[in-house]
Amino acid sequence: MTSRGEGEDGAGPNLEAGTVETMTTGQTMTTDMVTAGPEASMLVADEELKSLDVDTLARLLAQEEKEVEAIEGDIKRLNAQKRIPLATGKNKVEFLKSSFDEIDWESFEAPEHCVPIRADVRLFDWAALGAQVQFDVIVMDPPWQLATSAPTRGVALGYSQLRDEDIMRIPVPKLQENGLLFIWVINARYSFAFQLFKEWGYEYVDDVVWVKRTVNRRMAKGHGYYLQHAKETCLVGRKGADPPTLQSGVVSDVIWSERRGQSQKPEEMYEMVEKLVPNGRYLEIFGRKNNLRDYWVTVGNEI
């Protein structure tokens, strides 16, 4: 089981400008940076390609070429500034390494005041944790199980997936009598996320939208089934009373920031939570090393 869940291509907003961990190098490249070629990730299933006419194929190809040219320009400009490495593969596929990959994990030092807990969430003693502390804010980014038989259209996911029933079994009510719950959700799991709220005793009160942008501040549009995906959504639920330090109306419900590595969420989300509920007791479930933060408890099996 993993700490992160990205979206289902065609149903969720998470692979839309998402990243792919290559099987040979272990590095991360974004799906919309891949040029057409026999080794490139297929963006449209073979069955769909067969049904498209010549004009539609030409339009799709022109769109892909335009996006690739824009990304290549970003890469060359930033490489000239020595801000990011540039790599060329067998098919001259250029890619950006994610910030996650750029971290030297051997020399990595966790923030001084963070509380990391490496554990399988299915086996962790949540009741014992809840007996020690009740949290004002809980943030979750579940590794949602993708629904379709070929959800990624040839793109390899760099994480495992968790069944809905396993997520529902996490005893969140034991961790929070009063407070806010933030759940990152993919399109295919919207209704189930609301079931979780009901099962755990929360009412839906708001949501946060992360609109992704490229390094040169253009919208980072990805590849969805009906529409190009350029955002991810986090639902907000409340249980009982508001946290005692809640500061209403001080933060926006939109985050406009650069896309991260595969399944990485924006740093601005944590800053938003800390402004909304200052000096609170914070918990993140399904966290990774790159999520560790001072004064947060982070639980996940990749810490």
PDB file of C-alpha atoms in Angstrom:
ATOM      1  CA  MET A   1       0.000   0.000   0.000  1.00  0.00           C
ATOM      2  CA  THR A   2       1.218   3.450  -0.693  1.00  0.00           C
ATOM      3  CA  SER A   3       0.937   6.953   0.503  1.00  0.00           C
ATOM      4  CA  ARG A   4      -0.526   8.538  -2.520  1.00  0.00           C
ATOM      5  CA  GLY A   5      -3.288   8.119  -5.049  1.00  0.00           C
ATOM      6  CA  GLU A   6      -3.446   9.815  -8.373  1.00  0.00           C
ATOM      7  CA  GLY A   7      -6.353  10.002 -10.633  1.00  0.00           C
ATOM      8  CA  GLU A   8      -7.797   7.753 -13.175  1.00  0.00           C
ATOM      9  CA  ASP A   9      -7.263   8.922 -16.725  1.00  0.00           C
ATOM     10  CA  GLY A  10     -10.710   9.431 -18.077  1.00  0.00           C
ATOM     11  CA  ALA A  11     -12.389   9.583 -14.690  1.00  0.00           C
ATOM     12  CA  GLY A  12     -10.151  11.463 -12.309  1.00  0.00           C
ATOM     13  CA  PRO A  13      -8.209  14.666 -12.287  1.00  0.00           C
ATOM     14  CA  ASN A  14      -4.919  13.204 -11.098  1.00  0.00           C
ATOM     15  CA  LEU A  15      -3.071  11.926 -14.129  1.00  0.00           C
ATOM     16  CA  GLU A  16      -4.042  14.941 -16.124  1.00  0.00           C
ATOM     17  CA  ALA A  17      -0.685  16.620 -16.220  1.00  0.00           C
ATOM     18  CA  GLY A  18       0.637  13.854 -14.115  1.00  0.00           C
ATOM     19  CA  THR A  19       4.002  12.214 -14.095  1.00  0.00           C
ATOM     20  CA  VAL A  20       5.280   8.800 -14.946  1.00  0.00           C
ATOM     21  CA  GLU A  21       8.036   6.954 -13.131  1.00  0.00           C
ATOM     22  CA  THR A  22      10.001   5.240 -15.847  1.00  0.00           C
ATOM     23  CA  MET A  23      10.708   1.560 -15.350  1.00  0.00           C
ATOM     24  CA  THR A  24      14.306   1.762 -16.601  1.00  0.00           C
ATOM     25  CA  THR A  25      15.629   4.894 -14.951  1.00  0.00           C
ATOM     26  CA  GLY A  26      13.308   5.379 -11.998  1.00  0.00           C
ATOM     27  CA  GLN A  27      13.083   9.031 -12.980  1.00  0.00           C
ATOM     28  CA  THR A  28       9.891  10.991 -13.420  1.00  0.00           C
ATOM     29  CA  MET A  29       8.639  12.590 -16.566  1.00  0.00           C
ATOM     30  CA  THR A  30       5.375  14.322 -17.244  1.00  0.00           C
ATOM     31  CA  THR A  31       2.941  12.692 -19.632  1.00  0.00           C
ATOM     32  CA  ASP A  32       2.535  15.831 -21.688  1.00  0.00           C
ATOM     33  CA  MET A  33       6.299  16.088 -22.243  1.00  0.00           C
ATOM     34  CA  VAL A  34       6.495  12.873 -24.242  1.00  0.00           C
ATOM     35  CA  THR A  35       7.027  13.232 -27.972  1.00  0.00           C
ATOM     36  CA  ALA A  36       5.302  10.843 -30.334  1.00  0.00           C
ATOM     37  CA  GLY A  37       7.234   7.655 -31.041  1.00  0.00           C
ATOM     38  CA  PRO A  38       7.111   3.870 -30.628  1.00  0.00           C
ATOM     39  CA  GLU A  39       8.414   4.076 -27.064  1.00  0.00           C
ATOM     40  CA  ALA A  40       6.199   6.981 -25.984  1.00  0.00           C
ATOM     41  CA  SER A  41       3.206   6.555 -23.713  1.00  0.00           C
ATOM     42  CA  MET A  42       0.015   6.096 -25.698  1.00  0.00           C
ATOM     43  CA  LEU A  43      -2.400   8.916 -24.975  1.00  0.00           C
ATOM     44  CA  VAL A  44      -5.320   7.326 -26.766  1.00  0.00           C
ATOM     45  CA  ALA A  45      -6.238   3.639 -26.700  1.00  0.00           C
ATOM     46  CA  ASP A  46      -5.776   1.645 -29.902  1.00  0.00           C
ATOM     47  CA  GLU A  47      -9.501   1.072 -30.169  1.00  0.00           C
ATOM     48  CA  GLU A  48     -10.154   4.802 -30.044  1.00  0.00           C
ATOM     49  CA  LEU A  49      -7.479   5.552 -32.626  1.00  0.00           C
ATOM     50  CA  LYS A  50      -9.068   3.160 -35.083  1.00  0.00           C
ATOM     51  CA  SER A  51     -12.367   5.001 -34.804  1.00  0.00           C
ATOM     52  CA  LEU A  52     -10.937   8.485 -35.441  1.00  0.00           C
ATOM     53  CA  ASP A  53     -10.972  10.100 -38.856  1.00  0.00           C
ATOM     54  CA  VAL A  54      -7.923  11.681 -40.500  1.00  0.00           C
ATOM     55  CA  ASP A  55      -8.889  15.249 -39.637  1.00  0.00           C
ATOM     56  CA  THR A  56      -9.354  14.399 -35.956  1.00  0.00           C
ATOM     57  CA  LEU A  57      -6.021  12.579 -35.822  1.00  0.00           C
ATOM     58  CA  ALA A  58      -4.293  15.531 -37.473  1.00  0.00           C
ATOM     59  CA  ARG A  59      -5.860  17.925 -34.972  1.00  0.00           C
ATOM     60  CA  LEU A  60      -4.790  15.788 -32.011  1.00  0.00           C
ATOM     61  CA  LEU A  61      -1.262  15.460 -33.373  1.00  0.00           C
ATOM     62  CA  ALA A  62      -0.990  19.215 -33.929  1.00  0.00           C
ATOM     63  CA  GLN A  63      -2.175  19.850 -30.381  1.00  0.00           C
ATOM     64  CA  GLU A  64       0.376  17.426 -28.960  1.00  0.00           C
ATOM     65  CA  GLU A  65       3.190  18.923 -31.028  1.00  0.00           C
ATOM     66  CA  LYS A  66       2.280  22.419 -29.822  1.00  0.00           C
ATOM     67  CA  GLU A  67       2.323  21.318 -26.172  1.00  0.00           C
ATOM     68  CA  VAL A  68       5.625  19.471 -26.623  1.00  0.00           C
ATOM     69  CA  GLU A  69       7.236  22.543 -28.223  1.00  0.00           C
ATOM     70  CA  ALA A  70       6.113  24.710 -25.316  1.00  0.00           C
ATOM     71  CA  ILE A  71       7.494  22.274 -22.744  1.00  0.00           C
ATOM     72  CA  GLU A  72      10.782  21.856 -24.643  1.00  0.00           C
ATOM     73  CA  GLY A  73      11.162  25.637 -24.607  1.00  0.00           C
ATOM     74  CA  ASP A  74      10.648  25.656 -20.840  1.00  0.00           C
ATOM     75  CA  ILE A  75      13.215  22.914 -20.370  1.00  0.00           C
ATOM     76  CA  LYS A  76      15.883  24.576 -22.505  1.00  0.00           C
ATOM     77  CA  ARG A  77      15.361  27.958 -20.861  1.00  0.00           C
ATOM     78  CA  LEU A  78      15.566  26.575 -17.341  1.00  0.00           C
ATOM     79  CA  ASN A  79      18.461  24.283 -18.195  1.00  0.00           C
ATOM     80  CA  ALA A  80      20.370  27.315 -19.448  1.00  0.00           C
ATOM     81  CA  GLN A  81      19.758  28.851 -16.034  1.00  0.00           C
ATOM     82  CA  LYS A  82      21.058  25.623 -14.448  1.00  0.00           C
ATOM     83  CA  ARG A  83      17.849  25.286 -12.479  1.00  0.00           C
ATOM     84  CA  ILE A  84      16.971  21.790 -13.676  1.00  0.00           C
ATOM     85  CA  PRO A  85      18.811  18.911 -15.367  1.00  0.00           C
ATOM     86  CA  LEU A  86      18.149  18.035 -18.983  1.00  0.00           C
ATOM     87  CA  ALA A  87      18.222  14.425 -20.162  1.00  0.00           C
ATOM     88  CA  THR A  88      17.859  12.798 -23.539  1.00  0.00           C
ATOM     89  CA  GLY A  89      16.718   9.210 -23.891  1.00  0.00           C
ATOM     90  CA  LYS A  90      16.662   6.642 -26.664  1.00  0.00           C
ATOM     91  CA  ASN A  91      13.953   8.475 -28.576  1.00  0.00           C
ATOM     92  CA  LYS A  92      15.150  11.977 -27.659  1.00  0.00           C
ATOM     93  CA  VAL A  93      12.504  12.245 -24.991  1.00  0.00           C
ATOM     94  CA  GLU A  94      13.322  15.168 -22.733  1.00  0.00           C
ATOM     95  CA  PHE A  95      11.950  15.356 -19.232  1.00  0.00           C
ATOM     96  CA  LEU A  96      12.016  17.320 -16.018  1.00  0.00           C
ATOM     97  CA  LYS A  97      12.934  15.543 -12.812  1.00  0.00           C
ATOM     98  CA  SER A  98      10.399  16.126 -10.098  1.00  0.00           C
ATOM     99  CA  SER A  99      11.378  17.798  -6.856  1.00  0.00           C
ATOM    100  CA  PHE A 100      10.759  14.447  -5.169  1.00  0.00           C
ATOM    101  CA  ASP A 101      13.419  12.771  -7.322  1.00  0.00           C
ATOM    102  CA  GLU A 102      15.890  15.613  -6.797  1.00  0.00           C
ATOM    103  CA  ILE A 103      15.974  15.026  -3.053  1.00  0.00           C
ATOM    104  CA  ASP A 104      19.029  13.123  -1.854  1.00  0.00           C
ATOM    105  CA  TRP A 105      17.229  10.671   0.403  1.00  0.00           C
ATOM    106  CA  GLU A 106      20.454   9.191   1.798  1.00  0.00           C
ATOM    107  CA  SER A 107      21.343  12.547   3.338  1.00  0.00           C
ATOM    108  CA  PHE A 108      17.742  13.574   3.922  1.00  0.00           C
ATOM    109  CA  GLU A 109      17.012  15.004   7.349  1.00  0.00           C
ATOM    110  CA  ALA A 110      13.439  15.274   8.519  1.00  0.00           C
ATOM    111  CA  PRO A 111      12.203  18.618   9.870  1.00  0.00           C
ATOM    112  CA  GLU A 112      13.174  18.955  13.505  1.00  0.00           C
ATOM    113  CA  HIS A 113       9.666  19.111  14.910  1.00  0.00           C
ATOM    114  CA  CYS A 114       7.806  16.702  12.604  1.00  0.00           C
ATOM    115  CA  VAL A 115       6.385  13.391  13.847  1.00  0.00           C
ATOM    116  CA  PRO A 116       6.824  10.718  11.146  1.00  0.00           C
ATOM    117  CA  ILE A 117       5.213   7.296  11.629  1.00  0.00           C
ATOM    118  CA  ARG A 118       6.038   4.613   9.078  1.00  0.00           C
ATOM    119  CA  ALA A 119       3.183   2.121   9.035  1.00  0.00           C
ATOM    120  CA  ASP A 120       0.674   0.255   6.912  1.00  0.00           C
ATOM    121  CA  VAL A 121      -2.538   2.181   7.515  1.00  0.00           C
ATOM    122  CA  ARG A 122      -4.493  -1.082   7.436  1.00  0.00           C
ATOM    123  CA  LEU A 123      -2.576  -2.424  10.433  1.00  0.00           C
ATOM    124  CA  PHE A 124      -1.661   0.710  12.381  1.00  0.00           C
ATOM    125  CA  ASP A 125      -3.084   1.132  15.896  1.00  0.00           C
ATOM    126  CA  TRP A 126      -5.173   4.231  15.228  1.00  0.00           C
ATOM    127  CA  ALA A 127      -7.079   3.860  18.482  1.00  0.00           C
ATOM    128  CA  ALA A 128      -3.859   4.222  20.465  1.00  0.00           C
ATOM    129  CA  LEU A 129      -2.951   7.376  18.554  1.00  0.00           C
ATOM    130  CA  GLY A 130      -6.434   8.820  19.054  1.00  0.00           C
ATOM    131  CA  ALA A 131      -6.209   8.112  22.773  1.00  0.00           C
ATOM    132  CA  GLN A 132      -3.076  10.257  22.950  1.00  0.00           C
ATOM    133  CA  VAL A 133      -4.217  13.197  20.827  1.00  0.00           C
ATOM    134  CA  GLN A 134      -7.307  14.483  19.051  1.00  0.00           C
ATOM    135  CA  PHE A 135      -6.532  16.356  15.837  1.00  0.00           C
ATOM    136  CA  ASP A 136      -7.924  19.687  14.690  1.00  0.00           C
ATOM    137  CA  VAL A 137      -7.183  18.950  11.032  1.00  0.00           C
ATOM    138  CA  ILE A 138      -6.712  15.667   9.160  1.00  0.00           C
ATOM    139  CA  VAL A 139      -5.478  15.587   5.556  1.00  0.00           C
ATOM    140  CA  MET A 140      -5.757  12.450   3.401  1.00  0.00           C
ATOM    141  CA  ASP A 141      -4.677  11.696  -0.161  1.00  0.00           C
ATOM    142  CA  PRO A 142      -5.805   8.078  -0.578  1.00  0.00           C
ATOM    143  CA  PRO A 143      -4.272   5.821  -3.256  1.00  0.00           C
ATOM    144  CA  TRP A 144      -7.653   5.338  -4.911  1.00  0.00           C
ATOM    145  CA  GLN A 145      -8.210   2.117  -6.797  1.00  0.00           C
ATOM    146  CA  LEU A 146      -8.743   2.894 -10.455  1.00  0.00           C
ATOM    147  CA  ALA A 147     -11.940   1.553 -11.945  1.00  0.00           C
ATOM    148  CA  THR A 148     -11.283   0.800 -15.594  1.00  0.00           C
ATOM    149  CA  SER A 149      -9.344  -2.085 -17.060  1.00  0.00           C
ATOM    150  CA  ALA A 150      -6.819   0.236 -18.714  1.00  0.00           C
ATOM    151  CA  PRO A 151      -7.029   3.408 -16.636  1.00  0.00           C
ATOM    152  CA  THR A 152      -3.649   4.858 -17.451  1.00  0.00           C
ATOM    153  CA  ARG A 153      -3.604   4.220 -21.211  1.00  0.00           C
ATOM    154  CA  GLY A 154      -0.083   2.852 -21.147  1.00  0.00           C
ATOM    155  CA  VAL A 155       1.216   5.132 -18.381  1.00  0.00           C
ATOM    156  CA  ALA A 156       2.843   3.261 -15.490  1.00  0.00           C
ATOM    157  CA  LEU A 157       1.755   4.259 -12.018  1.00  0.00           C
ATOM    158  CA  GLY A 158       4.485   4.608  -9.433  1.00  0.00           C
ATOM    159  CA  TYR A 159       2.358   3.497  -6.500  1.00  0.00           C
ATOM    160  CA  SER A 160      -0.036   0.786  -5.360  1.00  0.00           C
ATOM    161  CA  GLN A 161      -3.755   1.250  -4.988  1.00  0.00           C
ATOM    162  CA  LEU A 162      -6.054   0.681  -2.025  1.00  0.00           C
ATOM    163  CA  ARG A 163      -9.553  -0.752  -2.122  1.00  0.00           C
ATOM    164  CA  ASP A 164     -12.463   1.446  -1.060  1.00  0.00           C
ATOM    165  CA  GLU A 165     -13.304  -0.855   1.839  1.00  0.00           C
ATOM    166  CA  ASP A 166      -9.752  -0.603   3.200  1.00  0.00           C
ATOM    167  CA  ILE A 167      -9.946   3.190   3.156  1.00  0.00           C
ATOM    168  CA  MET A 168     -13.334   3.153   4.865  1.00  0.00           C
ATOM    169  CA  ARG A 169     -11.982   0.884   7.628  1.00  0.00           C
ATOM    170  CA  ILE A 170      -9.541   3.555   8.795  1.00  0.00           C
ATOM    171  CA  PRO A 171     -11.117   4.616  12.114  1.00  0.00           C
ATOM    172  CA  VAL A 172     -10.980   8.355  11.479  1.00  0.00           C
ATOM    173  CA  PRO A 173     -13.707   9.024  14.125  1.00  0.00           C
ATOM    174  CA  LYS A 174     -11.266   7.836  16.800  1.00  0.00           C
ATOM    175  CA  LEU A 175      -8.811  10.552  15.753  1.00  0.00           C
ATOM    176  CA  GLN A 176     -11.104  13.557  15.694  1.00  0.00           C
ATOM    177  CA  GLU A 177     -14.151  14.445  17.761  1.00  0.00           C
ATOM    178  CA  ASN A 178     -14.237  18.004  16.444  1.00  0.00           C
ATOM    179  CA  GLY A 179     -12.436  19.449  13.475  1.00  0.00           C
ATOM    180  CA  LEU A 180     -11.863  19.448   9.722  1.00  0.00           C
ATOM    181  CA  LEU A 181     -11.092  16.617   7.308  1.00  0.00           C
ATOM    182  CA  PHE A 182      -9.480  17.306   3.911  1.00  0.00           C
ATOM    183  CA  ILE A 183      -9.669  14.483   1.337  1.00  0.00           C
ATOM    184  CA  TRP A 184      -8.029  14.705  -2.092  1.00  0.00           C
ATOM    185  CA  VAL A 185     -10.394  12.979  -4.503  1.00  0.00           C
ATOM    186  CA  ILE A 186     -10.483  11.803  -8.109  1.00  0.00           C
ATOM    187  CA  ASN A 187     -13.577  12.149 -10.286  1.00  0.00           C
ATOM    188  CA  ALA A 188     -14.417   8.455 -10.088  1.00  0.00           C
ATOM    189  CA  ARG A 189     -14.470   8.588  -6.278  1.00  0.00           C
ATOM    190  CA  TYR A 190     -16.471  11.749  -5.615  1.00  0.00           C
ATOM    191  CA  SER A 191     -19.586   9.852  -4.542  1.00  0.00           C
ATOM    192  CA  PHE A 192     -17.559   7.448  -2.417  1.00  0.00           C
ATOM    193  CA  ALA A 193     -15.788  10.348  -0.698  1.00  0.00           C
ATOM    194  CA  PHE A 194     -19.190  11.656   0.368  1.00  0.00           C
ATOM    195  CA  GLN A 195     -20.001   8.165   1.642  1.00  0.00           C
ATOM    196  CA  LEU A 196     -16.848   8.369   3.744  1.00  0.00           C
ATOM    197  CA  PHE A 197     -17.994  11.685   5.182  1.00  0.00           C
ATOM    198  CA  LYS A 198     -21.334  10.147   6.120  1.00  0.00           C
ATOM    199  CA  GLU A 199     -19.809   6.951   7.520  1.00  0.00           C
ATOM    200  CA  TRP A 200     -17.291   8.861   9.611  1.00  0.00           C
ATOM    201  CA  GLY A 201     -19.748  11.484  10.844  1.00  0.00           C
ATOM    202  CA  TYR A 202     -18.726  14.535   8.775  1.00  0.00           C
ATOM    203  CA  GLU A 203     -20.696  17.088   6.829  1.00  0.00           C
ATOM    204  CA  TYR A 204     -19.359  18.496   3.582  1.00  0.00           C
ATOM    205  CA  VAL A 205     -18.597  22.200   4.054  1.00  0.00           C
ATOM    206  CA  ASP A 206     -16.234  23.281   1.247  1.00  0.00           C
ATOM    207  CA  ASP A 207     -13.592  22.243  -1.255  1.00  0.00           C
ATOM    208  CA  VAL A 208     -10.173  23.381  -2.424  1.00  0.00           C
ATOM    209  CA  VAL A 209      -9.130  23.345  -6.087  1.00  0.00           C
ATOM    210  CA  TRP A 210      -5.492  23.113  -7.132  1.00  0.00           C
ATOM    211  CA  VAL A 211      -5.095  24.584 -10.637  1.00  0.00           C
ATOM    212  CA  LYS A 212      -1.776  23.392 -12.011  1.00  0.00           C
ATOM    213  CA  ARG A 213       0.611  25.586 -13.961  1.00  0.00           C
ATOM    214  CA  THR A 214       3.838  25.079 -15.854  1.00  0.00           C
ATOM    215  CA  VAL A 215       7.146  26.664 -14.905  1.00  0.00           C
ATOM    216  CA  ASN A 216       6.403  29.607 -17.198  1.00  0.00           C
ATOM    217  CA  ARG A 217       2.986  30.167 -15.591  1.00  0.00           C
ATOM    218  CA  ARG A 218       0.812  28.608 -18.269  1.00  0.00           C
ATOM    219  CA  MET A 219      -2.022  26.317 -17.286  1.00  0.00           C
ATOM    220  CA  ALA A 220      -0.713  22.743 -17.181  1.00  0.00           C
ATOM    221  CA  LYS A 221      -3.432  20.975 -19.127  1.00  0.00           C
ATOM    222  CA  GLY A 222      -3.360  17.195 -19.151  1.00  0.00           C
ATOM    223  CA  HIS A 223      -5.204  14.398 -20.865  1.00  0.00           C
ATOM    224  CA  GLY A 224      -8.678  13.477 -19.694  1.00  0.00           C
ATOM    225  CA  TYR A 225     -11.379  11.435 -21.370  1.00  0.00           C
ATOM    226  CA  TYR A 226     -13.912  14.191 -22.060  1.00  0.00           C
ATOM    227  CA  LEU A 227     -11.978  17.318 -21.077  1.00  0.00           C
ATOM    228  CA  GLN A 228      -8.344  18.230 -20.597  1.00  0.00           C
ATOM    229  CA  HIS A 229      -7.586  18.036 -16.896  1.00  0.00           C
ATOM    230  CA  ALA A 230      -5.744  20.921 -15.284  1.00  0.00           C
ATOM    231  CA  LYS A 231      -6.833  20.668 -11.658  1.00  0.00           C
ATOM    232  CA  GLU A 232      -7.219  18.460  -8.604  1.00  0.00           C
ATOM    233  CA  THR A 233      -9.883  18.777  -5.938  1.00  0.00           C
ATOM    234  CA  CYS A 234      -9.776  18.377  -2.164  1.00  0.00           C
ATOM    235  CA  LEU A 235     -13.108  18.023  -0.340  1.00  0.00           C
ATOM    236  CA  VAL A 236     -13.482  19.536   3.124  1.00  0.00           C
ATOM    237  CA  GLY A 237     -15.680  18.008   5.803  1.00  0.00           C
ATOM    238  CA  ARG A 238     -16.432  19.103   9.366  1.00  0.00           C
ATOM    239  CA  LYS A 239     -17.203  16.944  12.367  1.00  0.00           C
ATOM    240  CA  GLY A 240     -18.695  18.435  15.516  1.00  0.00           C
ATOM    241  CA  ALA A 241     -17.488  21.936  16.305  1.00  0.00           C
ATOM    242  CA  ASP A 242     -14.944  24.018  14.430  1.00  0.00           C
ATOM    243  CA  PRO A 243     -11.345  23.903  15.692  1.00  0.00           C
ATOM    244  CA  PRO A 244     -10.941  26.477  18.483  1.00  0.00           C
ATOM    245  CA  THR A 245      -8.341  28.518  16.575  1.00  0.00           C
ATOM    246  CA  LEU A 246     -10.218  28.549  13.240  1.00  0.00           C
ATOM    247  CA  GLN A 247      -9.701  31.768  11.253  1.00  0.00           C
ATOM    248  CA  SER A 248     -12.633  31.995   8.828  1.00  0.00           C
ATOM    249  CA  GLY A 249     -12.215  33.763   5.503  1.00  0.00           C
ATOM    250  CA  VAL A 250      -8.444  34.235   5.588  1.00  0.00           C
ATOM    251  CA  VAL A 251      -7.476  31.828   2.771  1.00  0.00           C
ATOM    252  CA  SER A 252      -8.746  31.214  -0.747  1.00  0.00           C
ATOM    253  CA  ASP A 253     -10.273  27.972  -1.998  1.00  0.00           C
ATOM    254  CA  VAL A 254      -8.017  28.020  -5.099  1.00  0.00           C
ATOM    255  CA  ILE A 255      -4.329  27.110  -5.249  1.00  0.00           C
ATOM    256  CA  TRP A 256      -2.469  28.222  -8.394  1.00  0.00           C
ATOM    257  CA  SER A 257       0.946  26.613  -8.377  1.00  0.00           C
ATOM    258  CA  GLU A 258       3.342  24.449 -10.356  1.00  0.00           C
ATOM    259  CA  ARG A 259       2.583  20.788 -10.790  1.00  0.00           C
ATOM    260  CA  ARG A 260       4.757  18.451  -8.775  1.00  0.00           C
ATOM    261  CA  GLY A 261       6.125  14.961  -9.205  1.00  0.00           C
ATOM    262  CA  GLN A 262       3.774  12.019  -9.416  1.00  0.00           C
ATOM    263  CA  SER A 263       1.129  12.224  -6.684  1.00  0.00           C
ATOM    264  CA  GLN A 264       2.791  15.178  -4.945  1.00  0.00           C
ATOM    265  CA  LYS A 265       0.413  17.828  -3.688  1.00  0.00           C
ATOM    266  CA  PRO A 266       1.286  21.538  -3.441  1.00  0.00           C
ATOM    267  CA  GLU A 267       3.136  22.967  -0.469  1.00  0.00           C
ATOM    268  CA  GLU A 268       0.550  25.733  -0.461  1.00  0.00           C
ATOM    269  CA  MET A 269      -2.025  23.253   0.827  1.00  0.00           C
ATOM    270  CA  TYR A 270      -0.178  22.848   4.110  1.00  0.00           C
ATOM    271  CA  GLU A 271       0.313  26.591   4.374  1.00  0.00           C
ATOM    272  CA  MET A 272      -3.418  27.052   3.799  1.00  0.00           C
ATOM    273  CA  VAL A 273      -4.290  24.630   6.588  1.00  0.00           C
ATOM    274  CA  GLU A 274      -1.895  26.316   8.997  1.00  0.00           C
ATOM    275  CA  LYS A 275      -3.367  29.741   8.256  1.00  0.00           C
ATOM    276  CA  LEU A 276      -6.920  28.446   8.521  1.00  0.00           C
ATOM    277  CA  VAL A 277      -6.256  26.685  11.837  1.00  0.00           C
ATOM    278  CA  PRO A 278      -3.124  28.259  13.376  1.00  0.00           C
ATOM    279  CA  ASN A 279      -1.315  26.420  16.148  1.00  0.00           C
ATOM    280  CA  GLY A 280      -3.466  23.386  15.522  1.00  0.00           C
ATOM    281  CA  ARG A 281      -2.885  19.669  15.859  1.00  0.00           C
ATOM    282  CA  TYR A 282      -2.350  18.358  12.337  1.00  0.00           C
ATOM    283  CA  LEU A 283      -2.366  14.809  10.959  1.00  0.00           C
ATOM    284  CA  GLU A 284      -1.650  13.589   7.435  1.00  0.00           C
ATOM    285  CA  ILE A 285      -2.568  10.040   6.441  1.00  0.00           C
ATOM    286  CA  PHE A 286      -0.811   8.432   3.430  1.00  0.00           C
ATOM    287  CA  GLY A 287       2.153  10.804   3.776  1.00  0.00           C
ATOM    288  CA  ARG A 288       5.618  10.467   2.259  1.00  0.00           C
ATOM    289  CA  LYS A 289       9.034  11.785   3.235  1.00  0.00           C
ATOM    290  CA  ASN A 290       8.555  14.860   1.093  1.00  0.00           C
ATOM    291  CA  ASN A 291       5.372  15.639   3.061  1.00  0.00           C
ATOM    292  CA  LEU A 292       7.055  15.768   6.469  1.00  0.00           C
ATOM    293  CA  ARG A 293       6.444  19.123   8.105  1.00  0.00           C
ATOM    294  CA  ASP A 294       7.118  20.693  11.485  1.00  0.00           C
ATOM    295  CA  TYR A 295       4.302  20.164  14.003  1.00  0.00           C
ATOM    296  CA  TRP A 296       2.530  17.627  11.786  1.00  0.00           C
ATOM    297  CA  VAL A 297       2.052  13.929  12.500  1.00  0.00           C
ATOM    298  CA  THR A 298       2.535  12.047   9.230  1.00  0.00           C
ATOM    299  CA  VAL A 299       1.553   8.395   8.815  1.00  0.00           C
ATOM    300  CA  GLY A 300       2.385   6.305   5.742  1.00  0.00           C
ATOM    301  CA  ASN A 301       4.355   3.311   4.569  1.00  0.00           C
ATOM    302  CA  GLU A 302       6.788   5.361   2.449  1.00  0.00           C
ATOM    303  CA  ILE A 303       8.248   7.464   5.250  1.00  0.00           C
TER     304      ILE A 303
END
